[in-house]
CSV table of C-alpha atoms in Angstrom, one decimal:
chain,number,residue,atom,x,y,z
A,29,MET,CA,-36.7,-18.6,17.1
A,30,ASN,CA,-32.9,-17.7,17.6
A,31,LYS,CA,-31.0,-20.2,18.8
A,32,PRO,CA,-27.0,-20.2,19.9
A,33,LEU,CA,-24.2,-21.9,17.6
A,34,GLN,CA,-23.9,-25.7,17.9
A,35,PRO,CA,-22.8,-27.6,19.6
A,36,PHE,CA,-24.8,-25.2,22.4
A,37,ALA,CA,-22.4,-23.8,25.3
A,38,ASP,CA,-24.9,-22.4,27.7
A,39,GLY,CA,-25.1,-25.7,29.6
A,40,MET,CA,-28.1,-27.2,31.6
A,41,PRO,CA,-28.5,-25.9,34.6
A,42,ASN,CA,-31.0,-27.9,35.6
A,43,LEU,CA,-29.9,-31.9,34.8
A,44,SER,CA,-28.7,-33.7,38.3
A,45,GLU,CA,-25.0,-34.9,37.1
A,46,ALA,CA,-25.2,-37.2,39.3
A,47,HIS,CA,-28.1,-39.1,38.3
A,48,PHE,CA,-27.5,-37.9,34.1
A,49,ALA,CA,-26.6,-41.0,31.4
A,50,VAL,CA,-25.1,-41.0,28.2
A,51,PRO,CA,-27.0,-44.1,26.1
A,52,MET,CA,-24.5,-45.7,24.6
A,53,SER,CA,-23.8,-49.2,22.6
A,54,ALA,CA,-21.5,-51.0,25.0
A,55,ASP,CA,-24.2,-50.8,27.4
A,56,MET,CA,-26.8,-52.9,25.2
A,57,GLN,CA,-24.0,-56.2,25.3
A,58,VAL,CA,-25.4,-58.8,26.7
A,59,GLN,CA,-23.1,-60.0,30.2
A,60,THR,CA,-24.4,-64.0,30.3
A,61,PRO,CA,-27.4,-64.5,27.5
A,62,PHE,CA,-30.2,-66.1,28.2
A,63,THR,CA,-30.7,-70.0,28.0
A,64,HIS,CA,-33.9,-70.3,28.5
A,65,ALA,CA,-37.2,-70.2,26.8
A,66,PRO,CA,-39.0,-67.2,26.5
A,67,ARG,CA,-41.8,-67.1,28.8
A,68,PHE,CA,-45.4,-65.5,27.3
A,69,LEU,CA,-48.0,-64.3,28.9
A,70,ILE,CA,-51.5,-65.2,27.9
A,71,LEU,CA,-54.7,-63.3,28.7
A,72,TYR,CA,-57.6,-63.1,26.8
A,73,GLY,CA,-61.6,-61.6,28.3
A,74,SER,CA,-63.9,-63.7,28.2
A,75,LEU,CA,-65.0,-66.1,30.0
A,76,ARG,CA,-68.3,-67.5,27.3
A,77,GLU,CA,-68.5,-71.2,27.0
A,78,ARG,CA,-67.5,-70.6,23.6
A,79,SER,CA,-64.9,-68.2,23.3
A,80,PHE,CA,-63.5,-66.5,20.4
A,81,SER,CA,-61.2,-64.7,21.9
A,82,ARG,CA,-59.7,-67.9,24.1
A,83,PHE,CA,-59.9,-69.8,20.3
A,84,LEU,CA,-57.0,-67.3,20.0
A,85,ALA,CA,-55.2,-66.9,23.0
A,86,TYR,CA,-55.5,-70.7,22.2
A,87,GLU,CA,-53.6,-70.4,18.5
A,88,ALA,CA,-51.2,-68.0,19.3
A,89,ALA,CA,-50.3,-70.8,22.6
A,90,ARG,CA,-49.6,-73.3,19.8
A,91,LEU,CA,-47.6,-70.5,17.7
A,92,LEU,CA,-45.1,-68.9,20.3
A,93,GLU,CA,-44.8,-73.2,21.5
A,94,ALA,CA,-43.6,-74.2,18.5
A,95,MET,CA,-41.3,-71.1,17.6
A,96,GLY,CA,-40.3,-72.6,20.9
A,97,GLY,CA,-41.5,-70.5,23.5
A,98,GLU,CA,-42.7,-71.4,27.2
A,99,VAL,CA,-46.1,-70.2,27.2
A,100,ARG,CA,-49.1,-70.4,30.6
A,101,ILE,CA,-51.8,-69.2,30.1
A,102,TYR,CA,-54.4,-67.3,32.7
A,103,ASP,CA,-58.0,-68.2,33.1
A,104,ALA,CA,-60.1,-65.4,35.3
A,105,HIS,CA,-63.1,-67.8,36.0
A,106,GLY,CA,-63.2,-67.0,39.5
A,107,LEU,CA,-60.8,-63.8,39.6
A,108,PRO,CA,-62.7,-60.5,41.2
A,109,LEU,CA,-62.7,-57.5,40.1
A,110,PRO,CA,-60.1,-54.4,41.1
A,111,ASP,CA,-61.0,-53.4,44.4
A,112,ASP,CA,-63.6,-55.7,45.4
A,113,THR,CA,-61.3,-57.3,46.8
A,114,THR,CA,-57.3,-57.3,48.4
A,115,ALA,CA,-54.8,-58.4,46.8
A,116,ASP,CA,-54.1,-61.8,48.7
A,117,HIS,CA,-57.0,-63.0,47.0
A,118,PRO,CA,-55.1,-66.3,45.2
A,119,LYS,CA,-56.6,-65.0,41.7
A,120,VAL,CA,-54.4,-61.7,41.9
A,121,GLN,CA,-51.5,-63.4,43.6
A,122,GLU,CA,-51.8,-66.5,40.7
A,123,LEU,CA,-52.0,-63.2,37.6
A,124,ARG,CA,-49.2,-62.0,39.3
A,125,ASP,CA,-47.0,-64.5,39.6
A,126,LEU,CA,-47.2,-65.7,35.9
A,127,SER,CA,-46.3,-62.0,35.2
A,128,ILE,CA,-43.8,-61.8,37.3
A,129,TRP,CA,-42.8,-65.0,35.8
A,130,SER,CA,-43.4,-64.2,32.0
A,131,GLU,CA,-40.9,-62.5,29.4
A,132,GLY,CA,-43.7,-61.0,26.9
A,133,HIS,CA,-47.3,-61.0,27.5
A,134,VAL,CA,-50.4,-61.6,24.7
A,135,TRP,CA,-54.1,-59.3,25.3
A,136,VAL,CA,-56.8,-60.3,23.2
A,137,SER,CA,-60.6,-59.6,23.6
A,138,PRO,CA,-63.4,-59.8,22.8
A,139,GLU,CA,-64.6,-56.2,21.1
A,140,ARG,CA,-68.1,-54.9,23.2
A,141,HIS,CA,-69.6,-51.7,22.2
A,142,GLY,CA,-66.6,-50.3,21.0
A,143,ALA,CA,-64.1,-50.8,23.6
A,144,MET,CA,-62.0,-54.4,25.4
A,145,THR,CA,-64.7,-56.0,27.2
A,146,GLY,CA,-64.6,-55.7,31.4
A,147,VAL,CA,-62.9,-59.4,32.2
A,148,MET,CA,-60.5,-58.1,30.1
A,149,LYS,CA,-59.5,-54.7,32.0
A,150,SER,CA,-60.4,-56.2,35.2
A,151,GLN,CA,-57.3,-58.6,34.5
A,152,ILE,CA,-54.9,-55.9,34.2
A,153,ASP,CA,-55.8,-53.5,36.7
A,154,TRP,CA,-55.5,-56.4,38.8
A,155,LEU,CA,-51.9,-55.8,37.7
A,156,PRO,CA,-49.5,-53.1,39.6
A,157,LEU,CA,-47.2,-51.0,37.8
A,158,SER,CA,-45.3,-51.8,40.9
A,159,GLU,CA,-45.4,-54.1,43.9
A,160,GLY,CA,-41.9,-52.6,46.4
A,161,SER,CA,-39.2,-53.0,43.7
A,162,VAL,CA,-40.7,-55.8,41.4
A,163,ARG,CA,-42.5,-54.6,38.5
A,164,PRO,CA,-45.0,-56.8,37.1
A,165,THR,CA,-45.0,-55.3,33.2
A,166,GLN,CA,-42.6,-53.5,33.1
A,167,GLY,CA,-39.8,-54.4,30.0
A,168,ARG,CA,-42.1,-57.4,29.5
A,169,THR,CA,-42.5,-57.4,25.5
A,170,LEU,CA,-46.9,-57.6,24.5
A,171,ALA,CA,-48.7,-58.2,21.6
A,172,VAL,CA,-52.1,-57.1,21.3
A,173,MET,CA,-55.5,-59.1,18.9
A,174,GLN,CA,-58.8,-58.9,18.9
A,175,VAL,CA,-61.6,-61.0,18.3
A,176,SER,CA,-64.9,-58.7,17.0
A,177,GLY,CA,-69.1,-60.3,15.9
A,178,GLY,CA,-69.4,-57.4,12.6
A,179,SER,CA,-67.1,-56.1,10.5
A,180,GLN,CA,-63.3,-56.0,11.5
A,181,SER,CA,-62.7,-52.8,13.6
A,182,PHE,CA,-59.4,-52.2,15.5
A,183,ASN,CA,-61.3,-50.5,19.0
A,184,ALA,CA,-60.4,-53.8,21.1
A,185,VAL,CA,-56.7,-53.1,20.0
A,186,ASN,CA,-56.1,-49.8,20.1
A,187,GLY,CA,-57.0,-49.2,23.6
A,188,LEU,CA,-54.7,-52.3,24.7
A,189,ARG,CA,-52.0,-50.7,23.2
A,190,VAL,CA,-53.4,-47.3,25.5
A,191,LEU,CA,-52.8,-50.1,28.5
A,192,GLY,CA,-49.3,-51.7,27.2
A,193,ARG,CA,-47.3,-48.7,27.2
A,194,TRP,CA,-49.4,-46.8,30.5
A,195,MET,CA,-48.0,-50.7,31.8
A,196,ARG,CA,-44.7,-49.3,30.5
A,197,MET,CA,-44.8,-52.6,27.9
A,198,ILE,CA,-43.0,-52.6,24.9
A,199,THR,CA,-45.7,-53.2,22.7
A,200,ILE,CA,-44.8,-54.9,19.1
A,201,PRO,CA,-45.5,-52.6,16.2
A,202,ASN,CA,-47.7,-55.9,14.4
A,203,GLN,CA,-51.6,-56.7,15.9
A,204,SER,CA,-54.5,-58.5,14.6
A,205,SER,CA,-58.2,-58.2,14.3
A,206,VAL,CA,-60.6,-60.8,13.3
A,207,PRO,CA,-63.8,-60.3,11.7
A,208,MET,CA,-67.0,-62.4,12.6
A,209,ALA,CA,-64.8,-64.3,14.4
A,210,TYR,CA,-68.1,-67.1,14.2
A,211,LYS,CA,-66.8,-67.5,11.0
A,212,GLU,CA,-62.9,-68.6,12.1
A,213,PHE,CA,-63.4,-70.8,14.1
A,214,ASP,CA,-64.7,-74.3,13.3
A,215,ASP,CA,-66.5,-76.2,15.4
A,216,ALA,CA,-63.4,-77.5,17.8
A,217,GLY,CA,-62.4,-74.0,18.1
A,218,ARG,CA,-59.6,-73.6,15.2
A,219,MET,CA,-58.8,-71.0,13.3
A,220,LYS,CA,-59.8,-72.1,9.8
A,221,PRO,CA,-57.0,-71.3,7.4
A,222,GLY,CA,-56.2,-68.3,5.8
A,223,PRO,CA,-55.3,-63.8,5.4
A,224,LEU,CA,-56.3,-63.9,9.1
A,225,TYR,CA,-54.6,-66.5,10.4
A,226,ASP,CA,-51.0,-66.1,8.6
A,227,ARG,CA,-51.4,-62.6,10.2
A,228,VAL,CA,-51.7,-64.3,13.7
A,229,VAL,CA,-48.6,-66.2,12.8
A,230,ASP,CA,-46.8,-63.4,11.9
A,231,VAL,CA,-48.5,-61.5,15.5
A,232,CYS,CA,-46.5,-64.2,17.4
A,233,GLU,CA,-43.6,-64.3,15.4
A,234,GLU,CA,-42.3,-61.0,15.9
A,235,LEU,CA,-43.4,-61.4,19.8
A,236,VAL,CA,-40.9,-63.4,19.9
A,237,LYS,CA,-38.0,-62.0,17.4
A,238,PHE,CA,-38.3,-58.6,19.9
A,239,THR,CA,-38.8,-61.1,23.0
A,240,LEU,CA,-34.8,-62.5,22.0
A,241,LEU,CA,-34.0,-58.9,21.3
A,242,THR,CA,-35.3,-57.4,24.7
A,243,ARG,CA,-35.8,-59.2,27.7
A,244,GLU,CA,-32.4,-59.5,28.6
A,245,ARG,CA,-31.6,-55.5,27.8
A,246,ALA,CA,-34.9,-55.1,29.4
A,247,GLY,CA,-33.7,-53.5,32.0
A,248,TYR,CA,-31.7,-51.5,30.9
A,249,LEU,CA,-34.1,-50.4,28.0
A,250,VAL,CA,-36.4,-49.0,31.5
A,251,ASP,CA,-34.1,-47.4,33.2
A,252,ARG,CA,-35.5,-43.8,33.6
A,253,TYR,CA,-33.4,-40.7,34.0
A,254,SER,CA,-36.1,-39.4,36.9
A,255,GLU,CA,-36.7,-42.8,38.0
A,256,ARG,CA,-32.6,-42.4,39.4
A,257,LYS,CA,-33.9,-39.5,40.6
A,258,GLU,CA,-36.6,-40.6,42.9
A,259,ILE,CA,-34.4,-44.0,44.4
A,260,ASP,CA,-31.8,-41.6,45.6
A,261,PRO,CA,-31.1,-42.0,49.4
A,262,GLU,CA,-30.7,-37.8,49.6
A,263,ARG,CA,-33.7,-37.5,47.7
A,264,LEU,CA,-35.5,-39.2,49.4
A,265,LYS,CA,-34.1,-37.5,52.4
A,266,ALA,CA,-35.1,-34.4,51.8
A,267,VAL,CA,-38.7,-35.2,50.2
A,268,ALA,CA,-39.2,-36.7,54.0
A,269,LYS,CA,-37.2,-33.1,55.1
A,270,ASP,CA,-39.8,-31.3,53.3
A,271,ILE,CA,-42.6,-32.9,54.5
A,272,GLY,CA,-42.4,-33.3,57.9
A,273,PHE,CA,-40.7,-36.9,58.7
A,274,ILE,CA,-37.5,-35.3,59.5
A,275,LYS,CA,-36.7,-32.7,62.1
A,276,ARG,CA,-35.3,-29.2,60.5
């Protein structure tokens, strides 16, 4: 493929210069650091009385609190199926309010039939990409974990990663998958010591670090050229004219 000599001098005729911004390290500087503790919302994907995903969620909550975080755990009991009611349902509003409050999430799901559970997916499906001018998940950090009844698998965490990316979240590299979970928790629901517990500690530590790094910068990090164009008043006016809302 033939290329013009560097640097390219043939211009960018398709680029809207009014909305184009060169990323600068100076823009990453925090003018007013947050003083409150990092805020974490934990979702888990089981309603069973003895739920290993809930036990793992509680272990994550204990660790995040020990690391200086403020934690809320959402209880999905009573949450209707997506589209089975309107978004003003109290359990839906509770979930959305918690997500807006949060700066990071932990999603913990059992693996069922090679995927996350319906309980887990329903919670995520009730979180919209945007609600008016508010985005309940965009720019928040995310850690993913799963529990399995059999041998170790990563199907659920892989699916959760796909959803995290779709929800425009900053998903941390580390993750936890706990195989044969019935062997890893005692009768009181506490996780036993060992390499699998150590990995959970690693995940929580990494989540706190990424949250502290990004929470004040989240708006800048997820600011997009295409979206700046979309919300431009002149562009909105042009679209309205094209579809007939404004007389030509």
